[in-house]
PDB file of C-alpha atoms in Angstrom:
ATOM      1  CA  UNK A  10     -13.841   5.972  60.398  1.00 48.00           C
ATOM      2  CA  UNK A  11     -14.499   7.947  56.641  1.00 46.00           C
ATOM      3  CA  UNK A  12     -16.840  10.651  56.588  1.00 48.00           C
ATOM      4  CA  UNK A  13     -18.578  11.981  53.444  1.00 48.00           C
ATOM      5  CA  UNK A  14     -18.190   9.944  50.234  1.00 45.00           C
ATOM      6  CA  UNK A  15     -14.979   7.601  49.961  1.00 45.00           C
ATOM      7  CA  UNK A  16     -12.409   8.619  47.079  1.00 41.00           C
ATOM      8  CA  UNK A  17     -11.777   4.529  46.663  1.00 44.00           C
ATOM      9  CA  UNK A  18     -14.900   3.938  45.671  1.00 44.00           C
ATOM     10  CA  UNK A  19     -14.746   7.019  42.551  1.00 44.00           C
ATOM     11  CA  UNK A  20     -16.519   9.729  44.718  1.00 44.00           C
ATOM     12  CA  UNK A  21     -15.408  13.240  45.714  1.00 40.00           C
ATOM     13  CA  UNK A  22     -16.873  15.581  47.967  1.00 45.00           C
ATOM     14  CA  UNK A  23     -18.980  18.085  45.987  1.00 47.00           C
ATOM     15  CA  UNK A  24     -16.591  21.026  46.698  1.00 46.00           C
ATOM     16  CA  UNK A  25     -13.589  19.507  44.438  1.00 43.00           C
ATOM     17  CA  UNK A  26     -13.465  20.907  41.345  1.00 47.00           C
ATOM     18  CA  UNK A  27     -14.486  19.143  38.293  1.00 41.00           C
ATOM     19  CA  UNK A  28     -12.000  18.930  35.103  1.00 42.00           C
ATOM     20  CA  UNK A  29     -13.730  20.208  32.109  1.00 49.00           C
ATOM     21  CA  UNK A  30     -12.278  19.450  28.807  1.00 43.00           C
ATOM     22  CA  UNK A  31     -13.062  21.081  25.290  1.00 49.00           C
ATOM     23  CA  UNK A  32     -14.031  19.895  22.436  1.00 46.00           C
ATOM     24  CA  UNK A  33     -10.730  22.091  21.185  1.00 50.00           C
ATOM     25  CA  UNK A  34      -8.348  20.306  24.082  1.00 49.00           C
ATOM     26  CA  UNK A  35      -9.895  16.741  22.674  1.00 45.00           C
ATOM     27  CA  UNK A  36      -9.073  17.637  18.976  1.00 47.00           C
ATOM     28  CA  UNK A  37      -6.102  18.298  19.966  1.00 48.00           C
ATOM     29  CA  UNK A  38      -4.885  15.091  22.270  1.00 48.00           C
ATOM     30  CA  UNK A  39      -6.027  13.548  18.836  1.00 47.00           C
ATOM     31  CA  UNK A  40      -3.909  15.158  16.480  1.00 47.00           C
ATOM     32  CA  UNK A  41      -0.947  14.843  19.106  1.00 46.00           C
ATOM     33  CA  UNK A  42      -1.259  10.967  18.616  1.00 48.00           C
ATOM     34  CA  UNK A  43      -1.150  10.720  15.316  1.00 47.00           C
ATOM     35  CA  UNK A  44       2.401  10.829  13.366  1.00 55.00           C
ATOM     36  CA  UNK A  45       3.691  14.186  12.217  1.00 69.00           C
ATOM     37  CA  UNK A  46       2.264  14.337   8.558  1.00 75.00           C
ATOM     38  CA  UNK A  47       4.178  15.008   5.604  1.00 83.00           C
ATOM     39  CA  UNK A  48       3.325  18.194   3.358  1.00 85.00           C
ATOM     40  CA  UNK A  49       2.362  15.711   0.604  1.00 85.00           C
ATOM     41  CA  UNK A  50       0.039  13.869   2.668  1.00 85.00           C
ATOM     42  CA  UNK A  51      -1.557  16.943   4.012  1.00 89.00           C
ATOM     43  CA  UNK A  52      -1.918  18.020   0.462  1.00 89.00           C
ATOM     44  CA  UNK A  53      -3.781  15.103  -0.450  1.00 90.00           C
ATOM     45  CA  UNK A  54      -6.403  15.250   2.959  1.00 91.00           C
ATOM     46  CA  UNK A  55      -6.764  18.942   1.056  1.00 92.00           C
ATOM     47  CA  UNK A  56      -7.903  17.676  -2.102  1.00 93.00           C
ATOM     48  CA  UNK A  57      -9.618  14.964  -0.263  1.00 92.00           C
ATOM     49  CA  UNK A  58     -12.055  17.881   1.338  1.00 92.00           C
ATOM     50  CA  UNK A  59     -12.560  19.428  -1.591  1.00 93.00           C
ATOM     51  CA  UNK A  60     -13.435  16.181  -3.212  1.00 93.00           C
ATOM     52  CA  UNK A  61     -16.414  15.729  -0.443  1.00 92.00           C
ATOM     53  CA  UNK A  62     -17.131  19.114  -0.924  1.00 92.00           C
ATOM     54  CA  UNK A  63     -18.351  18.401  -4.316  1.00 91.00           C
ATOM     55  CA  UNK A  64     -15.378  20.106  -6.271  1.00 92.00           C
ATOM     56  CA  UNK A  65     -15.187  18.118  -9.429  1.00 92.00           C
ATOM     57  CA  UNK A  66     -11.881  19.550 -10.451  1.00 94.00           C
ATOM     58  CA  UNK A  67     -10.644  18.534  -7.444  1.00 93.00           C
ATOM     59  CA  UNK A  68     -11.670  14.492  -8.322  1.00 94.00           C
ATOM     60  CA  UNK A  69     -10.008  14.640 -11.863  1.00 94.00           C
ATOM     61  CA  UNK A  70      -7.039  16.045  -9.833  1.00 95.00           C
ATOM     62  CA  UNK A  71      -7.223  13.484  -7.157  1.00 95.00           C
ATOM     63  CA  UNK A  72      -7.793  10.112  -9.765  1.00 94.00           C
ATOM     64  CA  UNK A  73      -5.118  11.393 -12.073  1.00 94.00           C
ATOM     65  CA  UNK A  74      -2.366  11.609  -9.089  1.00 94.00           C
ATOM     66  CA  UNK A  75      -3.129   8.125  -8.012  1.00 94.00           C
ATOM     67  CA  UNK A  76      -4.042   5.989 -11.118  1.00 94.00           C
ATOM     68  CA  UNK A  77      -0.902   5.158 -12.393  1.00 93.00           C
ATOM     69  CA  UNK A  78       0.160   3.844  -8.991  1.00 92.00           C
ATOM     70  CA  UNK A  79      -3.176   1.490  -8.638  1.00 94.00           C
ATOM     71  CA  UNK A  80      -2.682   0.126 -12.361  1.00 92.00           C
ATOM     72  CA  UNK A  81       0.641  -0.658 -11.533  1.00 88.00           C
ATOM     73  CA  UNK A  82      -0.408  -2.587  -8.493  1.00 88.00           C
ATOM     74  CA  UNK A  83      -3.718  -4.416 -10.382  1.00 88.00           C
ATOM     75  CA  UNK A  84      -1.492  -5.113 -13.061  1.00 82.00           C
ATOM     76  CA  UNK A  85       1.779  -6.615 -11.187  1.00 80.00           C
ATOM     77  CA  UNK A  86      -0.914  -9.110  -9.947  1.00 81.00           C
ATOM     78  CA  UNK A  87      -2.946  -9.836 -12.342  1.00 78.00           C
ATOM     79  CA  UNK A  88      -0.548  -9.903 -15.537  1.00 73.00           C
ATOM     80  CA  UNK A  89      -2.977  -8.505 -17.428  1.00 80.00           C
ATOM     81  CA  UNK A  90      -3.973  -4.975 -18.650  1.00 85.00           C
ATOM     82  CA  UNK A  91      -7.562  -5.921 -19.383  1.00 90.00           C
ATOM     83  CA  UNK A  92      -8.223  -6.732 -16.550  1.00 90.00           C
ATOM     84  CA  UNK A  93      -5.838  -4.069 -14.595  1.00 89.00           C
ATOM     85  CA  UNK A  94      -7.727  -1.262 -16.427  1.00 94.00           C
ATOM     86  CA  UNK A  95     -11.314  -3.073 -15.090  1.00 94.00           C
ATOM     87  CA  UNK A  96      -9.831  -3.456 -11.422  1.00 94.00           C
ATOM     88  CA  UNK A  97      -8.105  -0.151 -11.364  1.00 95.00           C
ATOM     89  CA  UNK A  98     -11.673   1.447 -12.610  1.00 95.00           C
ATOM     90  CA  UNK A  99     -13.337  -0.477 -10.067  1.00 94.00           C
ATOM     91  CA  UNK A 100     -11.053   0.665  -7.272  1.00 95.00           C
ATOM     92  CA  UNK A 101     -11.779   4.464  -8.004  1.00 95.00           C
ATOM     93  CA  UNK A 102     -15.685   3.345  -8.704  1.00 94.00           C
ATOM     94  CA  UNK A 103     -15.149   2.090  -4.310  1.00 94.00           C
ATOM     95  CA  UNK A 104     -13.009   5.107  -3.884  1.00 94.00           C
ATOM     96  CA  UNK A 105     -15.789   7.362  -4.733  1.00 92.00           C
ATOM     97  CA  UNK A 106     -18.406   6.077  -3.185  1.00 92.00           C
ATOM     98  CA  UNK A 107     -16.451   5.600   0.602  1.00 92.00           C
ATOM     99  CA  UNK A 108     -14.451   8.614   0.155  1.00 92.00           C
ATOM    100  CA  UNK A 109     -16.285  10.088   3.422  1.00 90.00           C
ATOM    101  CA  UNK A 110     -15.022   6.949   5.340  1.00 92.00           C
ATOM    102  CA  UNK A 111     -11.005   8.326   5.212  1.00 92.00           C
ATOM    103  CA  UNK A 112     -10.155   8.782   8.035  1.00 89.00           C
ATOM    104  CA  UNK A 113      -6.641  11.113   8.072  1.00 86.00           C
ATOM    105  CA  UNK A 114      -6.386  10.208  12.297  1.00 86.00           C
ATOM    106  CA  UNK A 115      -6.186   6.433  11.212  1.00 86.00           C
ATOM    107  CA  UNK A 116      -3.426   5.954   8.447  1.00 86.00           C
ATOM    108  CA  UNK A 117      -2.016   7.922   5.386  1.00 89.00           C
ATOM    109  CA  UNK A 118      -4.632   8.418   2.302  1.00 92.00           C
ATOM    110  CA  UNK A 119      -1.968   6.204   0.392  1.00 90.00           C
ATOM    111  CA  UNK A 120      -1.823   3.554   2.378  1.00 91.00           C
ATOM    112  CA  UNK A 121      -5.615   3.490   2.020  1.00 93.00           C
ATOM    113  CA  UNK A 122      -6.591   3.219  -1.309  1.00 94.00           C
ATOM    114  CA  UNK A 123      -4.101   0.807  -1.506  1.00 92.00           C
ATOM    115  CA  UNK A 124      -5.859  -1.091   0.964  1.00 92.00           C
ATOM    116  CA  UNK A 125      -8.904  -0.860  -1.303  1.00 93.00           C
ATOM    117  CA  UNK A 126      -6.809  -1.980  -3.958  1.00 92.00           C
ATOM    118  CA  UNK A 127      -6.087  -4.910  -2.126  1.00 90.00           C
ATOM    119  CA  UNK A 128      -8.918  -6.145  -1.218  1.00 90.00           C
ATOM    120  CA  UNK A 129     -10.292  -5.776  -4.392  1.00 90.00           C
ATOM    121  CA  UNK A 130      -7.388  -7.818  -5.509  1.00 87.00           C
ATOM    122  CA  UNK A 131      -7.961 -10.721  -3.421  1.00 84.00           C
ATOM    123  CA  UNK A 132     -11.493 -11.077  -4.341  1.00 85.00           C
ATOM    124  CA  UNK A 133     -10.936 -10.932  -7.868  1.00 84.00           C
ATOM    125  CA  UNK A 134      -8.370 -14.033  -6.892  1.00 78.00           C
ATOM    126  CA  UNK A 135     -11.374 -16.017  -5.459  1.00 76.00           C
ATOM    127  CA  UNK A 136     -13.217 -15.030  -8.451  1.00 77.00           C
ATOM    128  CA  UNK A 137     -11.238 -16.231 -10.980  1.00 72.00           C
ATOM    129  CA  UNK A 138      -8.575 -18.494  -8.858  1.00 58.00           C
ATOM    130  CA  UNK A 139      -5.566 -16.267 -10.569  1.00 42.00           C
ATOM    131  CA  UNK A 140      -2.242 -17.558  -9.333  1.00 45.00           C
ATOM    132  CA  UNK A 141       0.060 -15.408 -12.462  1.00 42.00           C
ATOM    133  CA  UNK A 142       2.037 -12.419 -12.612  1.00 40.00           C
ATOM    134  CA  UNK A 143       2.825 -10.171 -15.245  1.00 40.00           C
ATOM    135  CA  UNK A 144       5.452 -11.748 -17.739  1.00 39.00           C
ATOM    136  CA  UNK A 145       6.826  -8.391 -18.290  1.00 37.00           C
ATOM    137  CA  UNK A 146       5.412  -5.832 -15.442  1.00 39.00           C
ATOM    138  CA  UNK A 147       6.916  -2.638 -16.728  1.00 42.00           C
ATOM    139  CA  UNK A 148       5.630  -3.346 -20.597  1.00 40.00           C
ATOM    140  CA  UNK A 149       2.409  -1.082 -20.198  1.00 38.00           C
ATOM    141  CA  UNK A 150       4.359   2.179 -18.848  1.00 39.00           C
ATOM    142  CA  UNK A 151       6.385   2.411 -22.007  1.00 41.00           C
ATOM    143  CA  UNK A 152       9.843   2.185 -20.261  1.00 40.00           C
ATOM    144  CA  UNK A 153       9.059   4.604 -17.046  1.00 43.00           C
ATOM    145  CA  UNK A 154       8.339   4.506 -13.615  1.00 45.00           C
ATOM    146  CA  UNK A 155       8.612   6.279 -10.666  1.00 49.00           C
ATOM    147  CA  UNK A 156      11.372   4.822  -9.257  1.00 48.00           C
ATOM    148  CA  UNK A 157      13.659   1.606  -9.416  1.00 51.00           C
ATOM    149  CA  UNK A 158      11.704  -1.678  -9.314  1.00 51.00           C
ATOM    150  CA  UNK A 159      13.186  -4.557  -6.894  1.00 55.00           C
ATOM    151  CA  UNK A 160      14.242  -5.825 -10.522  1.00 53.00           C
ATOM    152  CA  UNK A 161      16.113  -2.811 -11.902  1.00 55.00           C
ATOM    153  CA  UNK A 162      17.248  -2.800  -8.154  1.00 52.00           C
ATOM    154  CA  UNK A 163      18.853  -6.427  -8.674  1.00 53.00           C
ATOM    155  CA  UNK A 164      19.805  -5.744 -12.572  1.00 52.00           C
ATOM    156  CA  UNK A 165      21.616  -2.528 -12.660  1.00 53.00           C
ATOM    157  CA  UNK A 166      21.412  -2.003 -15.965  1.00 46.00           C
ATOM    158  CA  UNK A 167      24.343   0.130 -17.877  1.00 50.00           C
ATOM    159  CA  UNK A 168      24.286   1.624 -21.214  1.00 51.00           C
ATOM    160  CA  UNK A 169      26.120  -0.265 -23.248  1.00 58.00           C
ATOM    161  CA  UNK A 170      23.874  -2.887 -25.602  1.00 59.00           C
ATOM    162  CA  UNK A 171      25.316  -5.905 -24.075  1.00 58.00           C
ATOM    163  CA  UNK A 172      24.716  -4.760 -20.094  1.00 61.00           C
ATOM    164  CA  UNK A 173      21.655  -3.732 -20.982  1.00 58.00           C
ATOM    165  CA  UNK A 174      20.203  -6.825 -22.615  1.00 61.00           C
ATOM    166  CA  UNK A 175      21.620  -8.711 -19.653  1.00 62.00           C
ATOM    167  CA  UNK A 176      19.193  -6.944 -17.531  1.00 64.00           C
ATOM    168  CA  UNK A 177      16.414  -7.119 -19.308  1.00 68.00           C
ATOM    169  CA  UNK A 178      17.083 -11.256 -19.071  1.00 74.00           C
ATOM    170  CA  UNK A 179      17.388 -11.383 -15.129  1.00 72.00           C
ATOM    171  CA  UNK A 180      14.593  -8.761 -14.574  1.00 70.00           C
ATOM    172  CA  UNK A 181      12.205 -11.088 -16.812  1.00 72.00           C
ATOM    173  CA  UNK A 182      13.347 -13.958 -14.782  1.00 78.00           C
ATOM    174  CA  UNK A 183      12.747 -12.512 -11.768  1.00 75.00           C
ATOM    175  CA  UNK A 184       8.963 -11.597 -13.191  1.00 70.00           C
ATOM    176  CA  UNK A 185       8.671 -15.009 -14.114  1.00 75.00           C
ATOM    177  CA  UNK A 186       9.554 -16.079 -10.457  1.00 80.00           C
ATOM    178  CA  UNK A 187       7.572 -13.823  -9.150  1.00 78.00           C
ATOM    179  CA  UNK A 188       4.699 -16.026 -10.105  1.00 76.00           C
ATOM    180  CA  UNK A 189       5.555 -19.196  -8.436  1.00 83.00           C
ATOM    181  CA  UNK A 190       5.582 -17.077  -5.216  1.00 84.00           C
ATOM    182  CA  UNK A 191       2.143 -17.732  -2.876  1.00 85.00           C
ATOM    183  CA  UNK A 192      -0.120 -15.008  -2.946  1.00 83.00           C
ATOM    184  CA  UNK A 193       0.892 -13.622   0.483  1.00 89.00           C
ATOM    185  CA  UNK A 194       4.360 -13.931   0.179  1.00 90.00           C
ATOM    186  CA  UNK A 195       4.074 -12.481  -3.488  1.00 86.00           C
ATOM    187  CA  UNK A 196       1.834  -9.220  -2.431  1.00 88.00           C
ATOM    188  CA  UNK A 197       4.190  -8.470   0.767  1.00 90.00           C
ATOM    189  CA  UNK A 198       7.023  -8.736  -1.958  1.00 89.00           C
ATOM    190  CA  UNK A 199       5.497  -6.113  -4.731  1.00 87.00           C
ATOM    191  CA  UNK A 200       4.264  -4.179  -1.955  1.00 89.00           C
ATOM    192  CA  UNK A 201       8.225  -3.676  -0.360  1.00 89.00           C
ATOM    193  CA  UNK A 202      10.628  -4.074  -3.373  1.00 86.00           C
ATOM    194  CA  UNK A 203       7.927  -2.637  -6.168  1.00 81.00           C
ATOM    195  CA  UNK A 204       6.014  -0.092  -4.163  1.00 84.00           C
ATOM    196  CA  UNK A 205       8.661   1.038  -1.779  1.00 84.00           C
ATOM    197  CA  UNK A 206       6.368   1.174   0.894  1.00 88.00           C
ATOM    198  CA  UNK A 207       7.577   0.960   4.717  1.00 90.00           C
ATOM    199  CA  UNK A 208       6.732  -1.893   6.986  1.00 93.00           C
ATOM    200  CA  UNK A 209       4.364   0.034   8.627  1.00 91.00           C
ATOM    201  CA  UNK A 210       2.052   0.534   5.974  1.00 90.00           C
ATOM    202  CA  UNK A 211       2.543  -2.725   4.550  1.00 92.00           C
ATOM    203  CA  UNK A 212       1.067  -4.070   7.780  1.00 92.00           C
ATOM    204  CA  UNK A 213      -2.044  -1.677   7.809  1.00 90.00           C
ATOM    205  CA  UNK A 214      -2.908  -2.555   4.107  1.00 91.00           C
ATOM    206  CA  UNK A 215      -2.293  -6.553   4.970  1.00 90.00           C
ATOM    207  CA  UNK A 216      -4.130  -6.170   8.381  1.00 90.00           C
ATOM    208  CA  UNK A 217      -1.487  -8.285  10.051  1.00 92.00           C
ATOM    209  CA  UNK A 218       1.375  -7.441  12.438  1.00 94.00           C
ATOM    210  CA  UNK A 219       4.827  -5.730  11.144  1.00 95.00           C
ATOM    211  CA  UNK A 220       6.634  -9.054  12.243  1.00 95.00           C
ATOM    212  CA  UNK A 221       4.445 -10.798   9.604  1.00 95.00           C
ATOM    213  CA  UNK A 222       4.741  -8.869   7.497  1.00 94.00           C
ATOM    214  CA  UNK A 223       8.590  -8.568   7.425  1.00 95.00           C
ATOM    215  CA  UNK A 224       8.661 -12.781   8.018  1.00 95.00           C
ATOM    216  CA  UNK A 225       6.841 -12.648   4.590  1.00 94.00           C
ATOM    217  CA  UNK A 226       8.965 -10.320   2.733  1.00 94.00           C
ATOM    218  CA  UNK A 227      11.894 -12.357   3.724  1.00 95.00           C
ATOM    219  CA  UNK A 228      10.217 -15.917   2.966  1.00 94.00           C
ATOM    220  CA  UNK A 229       9.381 -14.268  -0.494  1.00 92.00           C
ATOM    221  CA  UNK A 230      12.790 -12.841  -1.062  1.00 91.00           C
ATOM    222  CA  UNK A 231      14.654 -16.583  -0.224  1.00 92.00           C
ATOM    223  CA  UNK A 232      12.513 -18.258  -2.607  1.00 90.00           C
ATOM    224  CA  UNK A 233      13.281 -15.697  -5.494  1.00 87.00           C
ATOM    225  CA  UNK A 234      16.192 -16.598  -4.527  1.00 88.00           C
ATOM    226  CA  UNK A 235      15.983 -20.317  -4.914  1.00 89.00           C
ATOM    227  CA  UNK A 236      13.831 -20.230  -7.713  1.00 86.00           C
ATOM    228  CA  UNK A 237      16.587 -17.363  -9.779  1.00 84.00           C
ATOM    229  CA  UNK A 238      19.419 -19.989  -8.229  1.00 82.00           C
ATOM    230  CA  UNK A 239      17.496 -23.224 -10.069  1.00 74.00           C
ATOM    231  CA  UNK A 240      16.745 -21.139 -13.189  1.00 58.00           C
ATOM    232  CA  UNK A 241      20.281 -20.042 -13.412  1.00 57.00           C
ATOM    233  CA  UNK A 242      21.867 -23.699 -12.793  1.00 53.00           C
ATOM    234  CA  UNK A 243      19.172 -24.897 -15.962  1.00 53.00           C
ATOM    235  CA  UNK A 244      20.255 -22.658 -18.096  1.00 46.00           C
ATOM    236  CA  UNK A 245      24.185 -22.912 -17.963  1.00 40.00           C
TER     237      UNK A 245
END
């Protein structure tokens, strides 16, 4: 026969100590659930906090640090310098209005702003029904970029004029082939092979499982290889 409260029903004797959880402990536990951030991510989060505090200089720094990359993404999706610049401005306007919704516990700032850009691009596609990519994705950067592009990886240009021209021709073929991919395959390939984002980041941006991301990338690469093979046979 049970006497007093029944522990099987979640009841405890009055004399039993009740565990106390402080706010500091809760915050610490939340931090432990996050993947360790890099110094660059921590610096960016500090910059975001300064912006939220009304620091105009910090906002200028934030825009300067992200403008080139966001413009590149918009340009590669639309193929239009004018549209890319307008969309880039829209991204930063939306960023300014929603900066207080950034949560470092849910992911990096880079993933968050890429998601903002991607959502605006999707809206842009829906409005204009555009289904094309730039014929020269690197033209607006005067030959400069933050790292090797997918075309650079496939076309390892050498210093000789002949090989340089051959590399540029392959770049053009790849860029032309990209516009023949469906939007969902194209965006996956661009984020992975042009923006060097990892699968987890891309999954967060596209709001799909990592397995779906990998599948789209593989299918996109396969389609590119098929299209490039077809155009090569046509040239020959």
